[in-house]
PDB file of C-alpha atoms in Angstrom:
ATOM      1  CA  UNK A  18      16.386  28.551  19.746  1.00 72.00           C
ATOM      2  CA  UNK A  19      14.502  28.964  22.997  1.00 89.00           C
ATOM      3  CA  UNK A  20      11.448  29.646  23.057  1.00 96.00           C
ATOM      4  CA  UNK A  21       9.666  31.253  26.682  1.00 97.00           C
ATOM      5  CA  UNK A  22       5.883  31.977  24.893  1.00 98.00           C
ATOM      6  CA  UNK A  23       3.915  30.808  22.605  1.00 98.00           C
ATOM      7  CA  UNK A  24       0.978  32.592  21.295  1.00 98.00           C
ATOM      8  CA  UNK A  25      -1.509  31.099  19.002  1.00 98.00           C
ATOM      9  CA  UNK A  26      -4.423  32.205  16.978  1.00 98.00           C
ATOM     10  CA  UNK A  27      -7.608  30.252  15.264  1.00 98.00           C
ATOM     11  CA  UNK A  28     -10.898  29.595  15.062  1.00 97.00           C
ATOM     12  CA  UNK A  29     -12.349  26.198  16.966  1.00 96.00           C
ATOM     13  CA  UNK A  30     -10.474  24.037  15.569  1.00 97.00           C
ATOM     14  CA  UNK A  31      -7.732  25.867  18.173  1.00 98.00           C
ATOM     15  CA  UNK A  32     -10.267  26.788  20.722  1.00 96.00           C
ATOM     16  CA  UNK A  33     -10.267  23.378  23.074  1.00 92.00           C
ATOM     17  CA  UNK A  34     -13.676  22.026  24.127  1.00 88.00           C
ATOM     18  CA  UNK A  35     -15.260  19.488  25.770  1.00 83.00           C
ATOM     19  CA  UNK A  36     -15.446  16.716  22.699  1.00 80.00           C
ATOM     20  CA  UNK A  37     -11.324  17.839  22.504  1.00 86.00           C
ATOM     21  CA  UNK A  38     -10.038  19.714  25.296  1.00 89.00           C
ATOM     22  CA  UNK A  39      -6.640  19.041  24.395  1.00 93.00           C
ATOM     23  CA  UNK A  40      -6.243  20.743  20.973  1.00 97.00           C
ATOM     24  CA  UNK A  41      -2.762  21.547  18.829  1.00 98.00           C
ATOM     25  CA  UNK A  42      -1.798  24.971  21.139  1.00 98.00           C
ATOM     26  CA  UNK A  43      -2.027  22.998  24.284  1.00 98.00           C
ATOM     27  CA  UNK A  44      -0.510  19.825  23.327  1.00 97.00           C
ATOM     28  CA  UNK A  45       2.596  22.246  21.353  1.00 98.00           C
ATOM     29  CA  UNK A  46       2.812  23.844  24.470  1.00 98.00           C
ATOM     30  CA  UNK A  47       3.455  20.803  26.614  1.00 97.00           C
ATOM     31  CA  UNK A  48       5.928  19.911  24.005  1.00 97.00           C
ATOM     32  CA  UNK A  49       7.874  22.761  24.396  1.00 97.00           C
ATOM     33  CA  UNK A  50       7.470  23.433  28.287  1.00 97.00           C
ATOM     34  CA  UNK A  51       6.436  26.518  27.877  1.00 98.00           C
ATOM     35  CA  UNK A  52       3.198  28.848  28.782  1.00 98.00           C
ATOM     36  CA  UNK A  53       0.683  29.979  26.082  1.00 97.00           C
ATOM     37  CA  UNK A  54      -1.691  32.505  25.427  1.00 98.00           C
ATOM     38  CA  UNK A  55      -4.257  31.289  23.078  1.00 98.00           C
ATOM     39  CA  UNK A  56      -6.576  33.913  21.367  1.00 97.00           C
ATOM     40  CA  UNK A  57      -8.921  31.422  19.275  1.00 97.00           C
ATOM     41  CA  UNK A  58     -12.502  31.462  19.652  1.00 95.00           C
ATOM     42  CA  UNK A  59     -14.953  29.585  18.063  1.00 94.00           C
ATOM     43  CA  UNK A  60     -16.743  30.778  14.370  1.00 95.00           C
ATOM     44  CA  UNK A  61     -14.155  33.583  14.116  1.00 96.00           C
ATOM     45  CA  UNK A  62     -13.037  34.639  10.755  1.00 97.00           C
ATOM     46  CA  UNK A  63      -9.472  35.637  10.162  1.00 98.00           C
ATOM     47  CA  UNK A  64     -10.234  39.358  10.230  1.00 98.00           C
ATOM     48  CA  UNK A  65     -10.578  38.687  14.274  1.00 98.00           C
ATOM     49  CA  UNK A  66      -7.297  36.096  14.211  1.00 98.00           C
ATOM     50  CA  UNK A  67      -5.067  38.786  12.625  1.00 98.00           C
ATOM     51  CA  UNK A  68      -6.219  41.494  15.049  1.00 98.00           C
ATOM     52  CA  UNK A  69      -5.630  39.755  18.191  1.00 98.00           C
ATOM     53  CA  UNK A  70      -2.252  38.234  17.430  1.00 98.00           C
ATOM     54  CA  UNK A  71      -1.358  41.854  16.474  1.00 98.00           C
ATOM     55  CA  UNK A  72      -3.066  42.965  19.668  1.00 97.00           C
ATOM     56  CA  UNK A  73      -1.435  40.545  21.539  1.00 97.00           C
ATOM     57  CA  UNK A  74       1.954  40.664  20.537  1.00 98.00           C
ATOM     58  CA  UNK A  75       2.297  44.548  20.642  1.00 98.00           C
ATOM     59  CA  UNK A  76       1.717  43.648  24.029  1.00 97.00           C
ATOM     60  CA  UNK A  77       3.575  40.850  24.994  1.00 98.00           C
ATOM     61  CA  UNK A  78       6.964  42.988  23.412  1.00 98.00           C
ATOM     62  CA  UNK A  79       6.055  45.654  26.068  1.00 98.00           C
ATOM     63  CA  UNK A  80       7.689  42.887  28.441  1.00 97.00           C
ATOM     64  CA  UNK A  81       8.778  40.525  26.155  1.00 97.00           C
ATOM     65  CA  UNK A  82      11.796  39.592  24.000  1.00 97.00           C
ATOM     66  CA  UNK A  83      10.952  38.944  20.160  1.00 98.00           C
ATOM     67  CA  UNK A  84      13.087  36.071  19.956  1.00 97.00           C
ATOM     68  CA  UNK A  85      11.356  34.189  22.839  1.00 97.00           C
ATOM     69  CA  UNK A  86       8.354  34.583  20.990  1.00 98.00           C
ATOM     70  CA  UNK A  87       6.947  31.737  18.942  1.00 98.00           C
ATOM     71  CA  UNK A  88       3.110  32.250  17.166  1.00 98.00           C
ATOM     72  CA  UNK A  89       1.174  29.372  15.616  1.00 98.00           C
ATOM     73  CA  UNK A  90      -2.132  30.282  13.234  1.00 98.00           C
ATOM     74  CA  UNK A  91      -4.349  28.322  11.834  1.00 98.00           C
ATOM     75  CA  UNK A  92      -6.465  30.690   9.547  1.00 98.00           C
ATOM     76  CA  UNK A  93     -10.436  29.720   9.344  1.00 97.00           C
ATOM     77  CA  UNK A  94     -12.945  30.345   6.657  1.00 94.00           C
ATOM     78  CA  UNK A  95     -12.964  33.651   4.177  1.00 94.00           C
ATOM     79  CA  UNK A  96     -16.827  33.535   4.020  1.00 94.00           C
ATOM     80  CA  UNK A  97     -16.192  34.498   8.522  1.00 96.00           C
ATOM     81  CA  UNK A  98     -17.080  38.158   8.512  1.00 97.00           C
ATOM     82  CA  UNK A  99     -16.580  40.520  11.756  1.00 96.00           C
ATOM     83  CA  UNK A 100     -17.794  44.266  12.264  1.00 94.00           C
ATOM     84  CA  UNK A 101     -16.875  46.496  14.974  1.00 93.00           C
ATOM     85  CA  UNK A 102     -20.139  48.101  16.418  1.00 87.00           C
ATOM     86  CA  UNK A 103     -19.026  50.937  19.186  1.00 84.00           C
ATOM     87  CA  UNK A 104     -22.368  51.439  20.389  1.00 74.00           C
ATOM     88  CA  UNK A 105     -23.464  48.413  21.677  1.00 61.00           C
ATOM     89  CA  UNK A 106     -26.379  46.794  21.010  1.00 62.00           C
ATOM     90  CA  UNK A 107     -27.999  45.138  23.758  1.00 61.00           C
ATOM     91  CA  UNK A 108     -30.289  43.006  21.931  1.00 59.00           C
ATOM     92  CA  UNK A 109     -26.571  40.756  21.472  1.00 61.00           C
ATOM     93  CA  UNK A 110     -26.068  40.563  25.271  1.00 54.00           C
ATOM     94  CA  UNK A 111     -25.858  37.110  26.368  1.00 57.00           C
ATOM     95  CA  UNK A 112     -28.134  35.937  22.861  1.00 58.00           C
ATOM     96  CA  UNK A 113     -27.791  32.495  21.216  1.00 57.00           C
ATOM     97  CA  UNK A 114     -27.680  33.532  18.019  1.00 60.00           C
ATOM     98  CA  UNK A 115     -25.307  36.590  18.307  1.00 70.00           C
ATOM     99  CA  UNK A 116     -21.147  35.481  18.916  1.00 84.00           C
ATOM    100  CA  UNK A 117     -19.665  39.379  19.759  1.00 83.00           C
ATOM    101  CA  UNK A 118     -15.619  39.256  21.163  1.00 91.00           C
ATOM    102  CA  UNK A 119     -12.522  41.694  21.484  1.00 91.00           C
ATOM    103  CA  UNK A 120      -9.537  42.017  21.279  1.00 93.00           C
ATOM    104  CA  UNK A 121      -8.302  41.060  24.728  1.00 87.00           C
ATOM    105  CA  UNK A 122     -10.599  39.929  27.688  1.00 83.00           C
ATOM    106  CA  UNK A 123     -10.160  43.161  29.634  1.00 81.00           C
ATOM    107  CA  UNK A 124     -11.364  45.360  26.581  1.00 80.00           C
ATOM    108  CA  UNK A 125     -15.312  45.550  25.728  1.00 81.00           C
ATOM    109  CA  UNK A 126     -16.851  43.093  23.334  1.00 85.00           C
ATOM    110  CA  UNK A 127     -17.787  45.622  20.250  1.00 88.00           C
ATOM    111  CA  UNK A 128     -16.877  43.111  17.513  1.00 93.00           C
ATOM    112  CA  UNK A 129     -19.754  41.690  16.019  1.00 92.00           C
ATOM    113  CA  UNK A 130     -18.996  38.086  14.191  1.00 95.00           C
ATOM    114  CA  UNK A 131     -20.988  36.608  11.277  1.00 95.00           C
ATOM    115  CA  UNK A 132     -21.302  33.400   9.532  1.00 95.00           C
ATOM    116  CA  UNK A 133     -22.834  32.621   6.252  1.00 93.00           C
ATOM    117  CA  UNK A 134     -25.668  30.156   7.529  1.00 92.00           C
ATOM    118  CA  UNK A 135     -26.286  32.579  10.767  1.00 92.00           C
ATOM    119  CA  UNK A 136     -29.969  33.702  11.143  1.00 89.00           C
ATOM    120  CA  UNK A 137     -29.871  36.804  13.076  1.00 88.00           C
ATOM    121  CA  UNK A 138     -30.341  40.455  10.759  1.00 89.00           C
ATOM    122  CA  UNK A 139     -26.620  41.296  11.139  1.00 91.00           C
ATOM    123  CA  UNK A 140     -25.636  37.941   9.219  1.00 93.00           C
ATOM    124  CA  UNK A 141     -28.835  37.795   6.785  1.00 94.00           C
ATOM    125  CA  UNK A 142     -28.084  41.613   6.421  1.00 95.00           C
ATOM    126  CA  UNK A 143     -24.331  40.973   5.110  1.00 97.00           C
ATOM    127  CA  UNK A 144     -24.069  37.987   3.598  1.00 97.00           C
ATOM    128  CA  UNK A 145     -27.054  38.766   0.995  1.00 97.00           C
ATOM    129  CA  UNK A 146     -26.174  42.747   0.466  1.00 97.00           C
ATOM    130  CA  UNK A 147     -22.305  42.809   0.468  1.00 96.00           C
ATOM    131  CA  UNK A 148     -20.640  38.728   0.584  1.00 94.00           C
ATOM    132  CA  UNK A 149     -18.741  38.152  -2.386  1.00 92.00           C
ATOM    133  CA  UNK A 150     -16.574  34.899  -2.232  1.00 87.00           C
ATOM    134  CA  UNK A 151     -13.452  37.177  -4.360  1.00 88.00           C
ATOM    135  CA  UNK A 152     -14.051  39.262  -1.503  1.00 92.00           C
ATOM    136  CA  UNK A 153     -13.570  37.416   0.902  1.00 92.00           C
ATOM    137  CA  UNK A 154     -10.816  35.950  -0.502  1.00 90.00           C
ATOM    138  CA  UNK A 155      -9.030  39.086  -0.770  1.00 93.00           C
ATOM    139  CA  UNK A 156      -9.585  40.157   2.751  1.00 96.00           C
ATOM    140  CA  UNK A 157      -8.376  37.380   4.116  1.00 95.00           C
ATOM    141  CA  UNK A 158      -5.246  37.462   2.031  1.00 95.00           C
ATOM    142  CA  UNK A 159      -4.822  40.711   3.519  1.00 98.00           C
ATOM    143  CA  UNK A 160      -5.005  39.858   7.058  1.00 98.00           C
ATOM    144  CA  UNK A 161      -2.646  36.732   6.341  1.00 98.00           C
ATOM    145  CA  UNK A 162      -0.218  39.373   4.404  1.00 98.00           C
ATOM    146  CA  UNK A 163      -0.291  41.996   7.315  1.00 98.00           C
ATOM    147  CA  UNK A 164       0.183  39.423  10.607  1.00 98.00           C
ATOM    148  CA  UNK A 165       3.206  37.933   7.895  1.00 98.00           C
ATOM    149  CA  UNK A 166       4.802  41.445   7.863  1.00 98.00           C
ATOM    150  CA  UNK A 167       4.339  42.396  11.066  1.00 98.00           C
ATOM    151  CA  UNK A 168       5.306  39.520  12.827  1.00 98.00           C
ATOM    152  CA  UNK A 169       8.943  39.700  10.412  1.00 98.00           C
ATOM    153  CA  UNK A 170       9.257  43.544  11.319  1.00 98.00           C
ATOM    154  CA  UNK A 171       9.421  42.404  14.641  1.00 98.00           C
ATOM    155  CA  UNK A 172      11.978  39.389  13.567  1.00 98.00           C
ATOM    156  CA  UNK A 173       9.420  37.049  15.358  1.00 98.00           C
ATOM    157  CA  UNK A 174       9.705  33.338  14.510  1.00 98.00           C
ATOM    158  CA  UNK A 175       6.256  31.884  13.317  1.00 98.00           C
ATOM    159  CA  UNK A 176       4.808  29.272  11.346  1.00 98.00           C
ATOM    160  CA  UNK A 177       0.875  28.998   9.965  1.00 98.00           C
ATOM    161  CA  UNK A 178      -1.702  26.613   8.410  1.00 97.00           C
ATOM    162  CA  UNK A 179      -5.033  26.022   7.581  1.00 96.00           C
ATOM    163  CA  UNK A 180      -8.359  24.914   9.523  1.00 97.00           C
ATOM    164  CA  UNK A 181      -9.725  23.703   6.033  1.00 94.00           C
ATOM    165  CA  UNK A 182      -8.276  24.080   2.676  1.00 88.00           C
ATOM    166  CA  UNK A 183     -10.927  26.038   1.899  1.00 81.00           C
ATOM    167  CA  UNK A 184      -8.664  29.210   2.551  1.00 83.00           C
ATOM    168  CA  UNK A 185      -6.715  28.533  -0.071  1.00 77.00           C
ATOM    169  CA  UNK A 186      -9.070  26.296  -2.280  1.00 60.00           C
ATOM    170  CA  UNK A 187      -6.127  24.089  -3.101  1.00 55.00           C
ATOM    171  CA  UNK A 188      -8.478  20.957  -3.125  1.00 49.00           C
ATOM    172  CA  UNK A 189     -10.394  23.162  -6.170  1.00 57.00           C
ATOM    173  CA  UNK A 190      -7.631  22.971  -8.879  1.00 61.00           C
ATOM    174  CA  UNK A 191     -10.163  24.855 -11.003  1.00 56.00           C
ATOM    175  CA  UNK A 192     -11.271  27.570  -8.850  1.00 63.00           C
ATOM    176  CA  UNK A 193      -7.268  27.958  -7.627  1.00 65.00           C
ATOM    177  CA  UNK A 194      -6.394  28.803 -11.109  1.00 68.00           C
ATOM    178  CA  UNK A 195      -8.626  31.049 -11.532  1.00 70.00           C
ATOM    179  CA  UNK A 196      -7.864  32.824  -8.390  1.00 70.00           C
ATOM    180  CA  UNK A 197      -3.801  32.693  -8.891  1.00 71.00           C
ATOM    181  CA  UNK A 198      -5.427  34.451 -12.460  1.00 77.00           C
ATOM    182  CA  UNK A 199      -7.693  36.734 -10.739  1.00 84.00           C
ATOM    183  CA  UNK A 200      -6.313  40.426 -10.938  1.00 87.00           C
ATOM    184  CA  UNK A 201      -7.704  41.128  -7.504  1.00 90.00           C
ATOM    185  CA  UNK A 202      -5.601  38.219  -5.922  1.00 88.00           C
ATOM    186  CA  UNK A 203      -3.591  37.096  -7.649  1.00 87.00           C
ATOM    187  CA  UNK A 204      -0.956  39.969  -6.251  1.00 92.00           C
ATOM    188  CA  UNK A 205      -1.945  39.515  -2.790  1.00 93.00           C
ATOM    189  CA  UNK A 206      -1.628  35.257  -2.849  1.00 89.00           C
ATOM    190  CA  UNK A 207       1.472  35.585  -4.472  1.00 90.00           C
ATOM    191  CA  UNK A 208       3.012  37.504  -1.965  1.00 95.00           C
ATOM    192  CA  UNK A 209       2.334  35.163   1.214  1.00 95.00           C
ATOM    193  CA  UNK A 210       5.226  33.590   2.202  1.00 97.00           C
ATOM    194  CA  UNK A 211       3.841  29.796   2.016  1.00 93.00           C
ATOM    195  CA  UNK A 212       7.058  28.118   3.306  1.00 97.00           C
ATOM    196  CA  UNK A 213       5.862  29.614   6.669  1.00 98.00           C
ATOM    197  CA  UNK A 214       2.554  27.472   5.863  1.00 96.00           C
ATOM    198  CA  UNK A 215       2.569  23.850   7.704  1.00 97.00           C
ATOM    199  CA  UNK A 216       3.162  21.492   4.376  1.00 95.00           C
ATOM    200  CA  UNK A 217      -0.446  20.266   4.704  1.00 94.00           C
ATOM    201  CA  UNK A 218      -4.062  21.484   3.044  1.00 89.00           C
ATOM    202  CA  UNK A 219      -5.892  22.106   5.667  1.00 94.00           C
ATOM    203  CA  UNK A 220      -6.001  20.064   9.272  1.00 97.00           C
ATOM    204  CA  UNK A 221      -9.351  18.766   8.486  1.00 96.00           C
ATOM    205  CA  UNK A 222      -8.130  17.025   5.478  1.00 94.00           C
ATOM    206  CA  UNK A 223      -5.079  16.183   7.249  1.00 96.00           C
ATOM    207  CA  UNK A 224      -7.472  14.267   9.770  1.00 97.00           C
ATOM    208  CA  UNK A 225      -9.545  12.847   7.697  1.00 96.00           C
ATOM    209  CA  UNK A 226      -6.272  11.084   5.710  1.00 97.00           C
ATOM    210  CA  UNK A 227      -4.754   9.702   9.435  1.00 98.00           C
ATOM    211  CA  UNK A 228      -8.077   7.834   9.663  1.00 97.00           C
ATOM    212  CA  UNK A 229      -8.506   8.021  12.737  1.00 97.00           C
ATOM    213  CA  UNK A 230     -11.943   8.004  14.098  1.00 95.00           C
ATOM    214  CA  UNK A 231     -13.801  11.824  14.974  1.00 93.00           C
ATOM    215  CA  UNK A 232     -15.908  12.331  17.666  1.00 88.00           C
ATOM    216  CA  UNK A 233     -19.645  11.567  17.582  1.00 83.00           C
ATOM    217  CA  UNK A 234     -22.723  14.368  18.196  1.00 76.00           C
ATOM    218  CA  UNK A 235     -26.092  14.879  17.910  1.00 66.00           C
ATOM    219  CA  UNK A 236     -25.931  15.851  14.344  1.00 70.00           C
ATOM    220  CA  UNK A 237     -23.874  12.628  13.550  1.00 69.00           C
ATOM    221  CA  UNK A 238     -20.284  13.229  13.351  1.00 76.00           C
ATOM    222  CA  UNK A 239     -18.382  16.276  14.480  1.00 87.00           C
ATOM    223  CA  UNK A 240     -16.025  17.411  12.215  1.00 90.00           C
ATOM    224  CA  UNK A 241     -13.078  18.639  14.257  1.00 94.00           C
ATOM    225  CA  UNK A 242      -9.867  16.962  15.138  1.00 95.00           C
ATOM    226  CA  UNK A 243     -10.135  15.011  18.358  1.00 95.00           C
ATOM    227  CA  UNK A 244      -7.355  15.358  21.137  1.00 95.00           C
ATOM    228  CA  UNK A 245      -5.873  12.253  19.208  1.00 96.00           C
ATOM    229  CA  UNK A 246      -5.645  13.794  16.394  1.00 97.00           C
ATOM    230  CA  UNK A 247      -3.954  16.845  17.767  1.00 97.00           C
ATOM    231  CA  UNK A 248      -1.646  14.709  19.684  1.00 97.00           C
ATOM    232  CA  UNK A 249      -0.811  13.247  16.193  1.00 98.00           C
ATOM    233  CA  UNK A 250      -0.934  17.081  14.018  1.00 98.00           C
ATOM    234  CA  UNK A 251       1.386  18.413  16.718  1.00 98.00           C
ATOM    235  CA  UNK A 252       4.058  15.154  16.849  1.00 98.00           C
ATOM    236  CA  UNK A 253       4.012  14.146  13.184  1.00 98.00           C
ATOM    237  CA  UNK A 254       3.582  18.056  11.599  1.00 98.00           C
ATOM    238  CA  UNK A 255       4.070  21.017  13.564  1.00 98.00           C
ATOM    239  CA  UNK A 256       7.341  19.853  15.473  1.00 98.00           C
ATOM    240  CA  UNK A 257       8.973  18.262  12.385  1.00 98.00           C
ATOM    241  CA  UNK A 258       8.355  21.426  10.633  1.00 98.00           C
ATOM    242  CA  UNK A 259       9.647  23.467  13.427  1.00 98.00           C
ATOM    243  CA  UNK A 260      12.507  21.619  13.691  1.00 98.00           C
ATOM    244  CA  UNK A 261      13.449  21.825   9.959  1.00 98.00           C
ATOM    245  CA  UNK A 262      13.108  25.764  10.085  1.00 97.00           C
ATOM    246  CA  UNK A 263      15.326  25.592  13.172  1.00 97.00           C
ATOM    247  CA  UNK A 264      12.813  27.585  15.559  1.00 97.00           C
ATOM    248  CA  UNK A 265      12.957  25.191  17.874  1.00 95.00           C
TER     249      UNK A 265
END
């Protein structure tokens, strides 16, 4: 199949930086000989991931063929929280603690993200009033289950993994159990179509397995993939598996 566009989705583990500026989308990219539109940001949950690639795609068919289109996510944590906040606050303009986005960069930033060890009053606010880790397991099974149907409505080939396998707790054999048990997910897991899933737990374990070095910091060792690792994740995992599904 030829592909003219891919679009990706993540947190910072697809976001390039400066420790690795060449991360999986750009490297896949390059691969293929194609352009990309990359819609990862750093600390995003996957309530932000499904919306943009939704976003985006609606979109990109405006102009766009389906069956040029390919999409790549890697989902992030389910504790990764997001509000929208339409009046905006302007005590989160341009402050450290405070990460606000949208859905495009032409459209305002109203969504407000959180993190579990954040310190501003939004986070503190959330995580000890309303964070449940069921919870958040079942919304981000929803937003994996509603990108998954929308992107085969629109007959649009796409494959997705994991930053961690935290999203899925498949490293937890106990806790996995008792979520494939749970009668709040186990309806909504068992309906995600995992043979779209990259046949890996999560790319940090799949990192930490090549063993090849990651990349020093101030706090000792950062713990995301390095360009060499991506240069590996994309030859030895994404292509063979695009390959055997015959997207590419």
């Amino acid at each position: 199949m030829n592909t003219k566009l891919l679009v990706t989705g993540g947190c910072s583990f697809t976001m390039p930086d400066e420790n690795s500026p060449r991360k999986w989308p750009i490297q896949l990219a390059d691969h293929l000989d194609v352009p990309f539109i990359n819609t990862a940001l750093q600390s995003q949950g996957n309530g932000m991931i499904s919306r943009k690639i939704i976003h985006q795609i609606t979109e990109i068919l405006k102009t766009n063929n389906a069956s040029d289109i390919l999409v790549g996510i890697m989902w992030s944590g389910p504790d990764r929280h997001d509000f929208y906040l339409n009046n905006n606050d302007k005590n989160i303009d341009n402050h450290p603690d405070y990460l606000h986005t949208s859905l495009s960069p032409t459209t305002n930033k109203k969504w407000i993200i959180l993190n579990a060890h954040w310190k501003n009053h939004y986070a503190k606010s959330y995580y000890s009033t309303f964070h449940d880790d069921i919870g958040s397991l079942i919304y981000t099974y929803e937003h994996i289950l509603r990108v998954q149907w929308f992107l085969k409505l629109h007959k649009i080939r796409y494959f997705m993994t994991t930053y961690m396998g935290t999203v899925f707790y498949n490293q937890n054999k106990l806790f996995q159990n008792k979520i494939l048990r749970h009668a709040d997910t186990a309806h909504l897991y068992n309906q995600i179509d995992h043979d779209q899933f990259l046949p890996i737990n999560g790319q940090y374990e799949w990192a930490v397995d090549t063993g090849l070095p990651f990349f020093p910091c101030k706090y000792g060792v950062d713990d995301h993939p390095t360009t060499e690792h991506n240069e590996k994740f994309v030859n030895e995992i994404i292509i063979p598996f695009l390959l055997r599904k015959n997207y590419i």
